[in-house]
């Protein structure tokens, strides 16, 4: 993992003016949480399908990405609207946030600790 540099922190916090910018409904923490959750779900789908997005291995494979569906999960800091990727054959069963799961407690703390240890979100 890449360490968090002062430059990365400066970039993340450049528009920070109040605690609401960090912890509000559309604050930095919510945006980071959404980005990490959606990236993890995309990674799970890539693993399930066995090829990268737009990869040649997916051509005529019998199953492929088929858009996204919206989902709202509830956590310690309120609701988070995420996009969950789908596959054409409806065989994809996400493990990070399972089908039907609506609560996601303790995740904010995990996100903060991941970034503290050096995870980035590009």
GROMACS .gro file of C-alpha atoms in nm:
model
  122
    1UNK     CA    1   0.000   0.000   0.000
    2UNK     CA    2   0.104   0.352  -0.069
    3UNK     CA    3   0.156   0.573   0.238
    4UNK     CA    4  -0.048   0.888   0.283
    5UNK     CA    5   0.174   1.177   0.191
    6UNK     CA    6   0.131   1.536   0.306
    7UNK     CA    7   0.053   1.622  -0.057
    8UNK     CA    8  -0.234   1.370  -0.067
    9UNK     CA    9  -0.373   1.505   0.260
   10UNK     CA   10  -0.343   1.861   0.127
   11UNK     CA   11  -0.535   1.761  -0.186
   12UNK     CA   12  -0.808   1.587   0.014
   13UNK     CA   13  -0.844   1.876   0.258
   14UNK     CA   14  -0.798   2.171   0.020
   15UNK     CA   15  -1.167   2.270   0.033
   16UNK     CA   16  -1.209   2.200   0.405
   17UNK     CA   17  -1.360   2.500   0.580
   18UNK     CA   18  -1.580   2.354   0.852
   19UNK     CA   19  -1.647   2.022   1.028
   20UNK     CA   20  -1.949   1.981   0.799
   21UNK     CA   21  -1.710   1.966   0.502
   22UNK     CA   22  -1.551   1.662   0.664
   23UNK     CA   23  -1.843   1.491   0.840
   24UNK     CA   24  -2.157   1.629   0.669
   25UNK     CA   25  -2.400   1.444   0.441
   26UNK     CA   26  -2.177   1.503   0.139
   27UNK     CA   27  -1.854   1.554   0.333
   28UNK     CA   28  -1.516   1.405   0.266
   29UNK     CA   29  -1.576   1.104   0.491
   30UNK     CA   30  -1.899   1.013   0.306
   31UNK     CA   31  -1.726   1.053  -0.030
   32UNK     CA   32  -1.433   0.834   0.078
   33UNK     CA   33  -1.668   0.570   0.215
   34UNK     CA   34  -1.869   0.565  -0.109
   35UNK     CA   35  -1.554   0.546  -0.322
   36UNK     CA   36  -1.405   0.259  -0.120
   37UNK     CA   37  -1.730   0.059  -0.107
   38UNK     CA   38  -1.794   0.096  -0.480
   39UNK     CA   39  -1.431   0.013  -0.567
   40UNK     CA   40  -1.447  -0.301  -0.351
   41UNK     CA   41  -1.771  -0.410  -0.519
   42UNK     CA   42  -1.620  -0.351  -0.864
   43UNK     CA   43  -1.320  -0.561  -0.761
   44UNK     CA   44  -1.548  -0.841  -0.646
   45UNK     CA   45  -1.731  -0.839  -0.980
   46UNK     CA   46  -1.401  -0.844  -1.170
   47UNK     CA   47  -1.293  -1.145  -0.964
   48UNK     CA   48  -1.630  -1.315  -1.020
   49UNK     CA   49  -1.618  -1.263  -1.397
   50UNK     CA   50  -1.248  -1.346  -1.426
   51UNK     CA   51  -1.150  -1.049  -1.640
   52UNK     CA   52  -1.095  -0.674  -1.615
   53UNK     CA   53  -1.347  -0.423  -1.740
   54UNK     CA   54  -1.328  -0.401  -2.122
   55UNK     CA   55  -1.081  -0.691  -2.118
   56UNK     CA   56  -1.059  -0.912  -2.427
   57UNK     CA   57  -1.111  -1.222  -2.210
   58UNK     CA   58  -1.469  -1.113  -2.157
   59UNK     CA   59  -1.565  -1.121  -2.522
   60UNK     CA   60  -1.814  -1.403  -2.581
   61UNK     CA   61  -1.759  -1.528  -2.226
   62UNK     CA   62  -2.128  -1.583  -2.163
   63UNK     CA   63  -2.142  -1.335  -1.877
   64UNK     CA   64  -2.047  -0.970  -1.858
   65UNK     CA   65  -2.100  -0.649  -1.665
   66UNK     CA   66  -2.455  -0.522  -1.696
   67UNK     CA   67  -2.473  -0.178  -1.540
   68UNK     CA   68  -2.536  -0.092  -1.179
   69UNK     CA   69  -2.822  -0.076  -0.935
   70UNK     CA   70  -2.862   0.182  -0.660
   71UNK     CA   71  -2.866   0.084  -0.296
   72UNK     CA   72  -2.890   0.280   0.027
   73UNK     CA   73  -2.701   0.155   0.329
   74UNK     CA   74  -2.725   0.295   0.679
   75UNK     CA   75  -2.424   0.348   0.899
   76UNK     CA   76  -2.309   0.541   1.201
   77UNK     CA   77  -2.301   0.867   1.005
   78UNK     CA   78  -2.635   0.830   0.828
   79UNK     CA   79  -2.735   0.698   0.489
   80UNK     CA   80  -2.501   0.632   0.200
   81UNK     CA   81  -2.620   0.587  -0.157
   82UNK     CA   82  -2.401   0.347  -0.352
   83UNK     CA   83  -2.402   0.187  -0.696
   84UNK     CA   84  -2.375  -0.192  -0.693
   85UNK     CA   85  -2.245  -0.348  -1.017
   86UNK     CA   86  -2.444  -0.626  -1.183
   87UNK     CA   87  -2.362  -0.909  -1.419
   88UNK     CA   88  -2.577  -1.013  -1.713
   89UNK     CA   89  -2.657  -1.361  -1.576
   90UNK     CA   90  -2.745  -1.234  -1.226
   91UNK     CA   91  -2.494  -1.474  -1.071
   92UNK     CA   92  -2.286  -1.210  -0.890
   93UNK     CA   93  -2.328  -1.227  -0.512
   94UNK     CA   94  -2.133  -0.942  -0.350
   95UNK     CA   95  -1.966  -1.028  -0.020
   96UNK     CA   96  -1.855  -0.682   0.089
   97UNK     CA   97  -2.216  -0.565   0.115
   98UNK     CA   98  -2.443  -0.861   0.064
   99UNK     CA   99  -2.772  -0.855  -0.120
  100UNK     CA  100  -3.046  -0.737   0.115
  101UNK     CA  101  -2.799  -0.587   0.363
  102UNK     CA  102  -2.899  -0.236   0.471
  103UNK     CA  103  -2.683  -0.173   0.780
  104UNK     CA  104  -2.311  -0.113   0.764
  105UNK     CA  105  -2.201  -0.022   1.115
  106UNK     CA  106  -1.840   0.046   1.207
  107UNK     CA  107  -1.734   0.102   0.849
  108UNK     CA  108  -1.640   0.469   0.895
  109UNK     CA  109  -1.382   0.368   1.154
  110UNK     CA  110  -1.242   0.104   0.918
  111UNK     CA  111  -1.213   0.358   0.635
  112UNK     CA  112  -1.027   0.604   0.856
  113UNK     CA  113  -0.786   0.333   0.971
  114UNK     CA  114  -0.726   0.218   0.611
  115UNK     CA  115  -0.633   0.570   0.505
  116UNK     CA  116  -0.421   0.613   0.815
  117UNK     CA  117  -0.225   0.305   0.705
  118UNK     CA  118  -0.179   0.438   0.352
  119UNK     CA  119  -0.469   0.338   0.127
  120UNK     CA  120  -0.549   0.577  -0.158
  121UNK     CA  121  -0.862   0.614  -0.369
  122UNK     CA  122  -0.769   0.690  -0.728
   0.00000   0.00000   0.00000
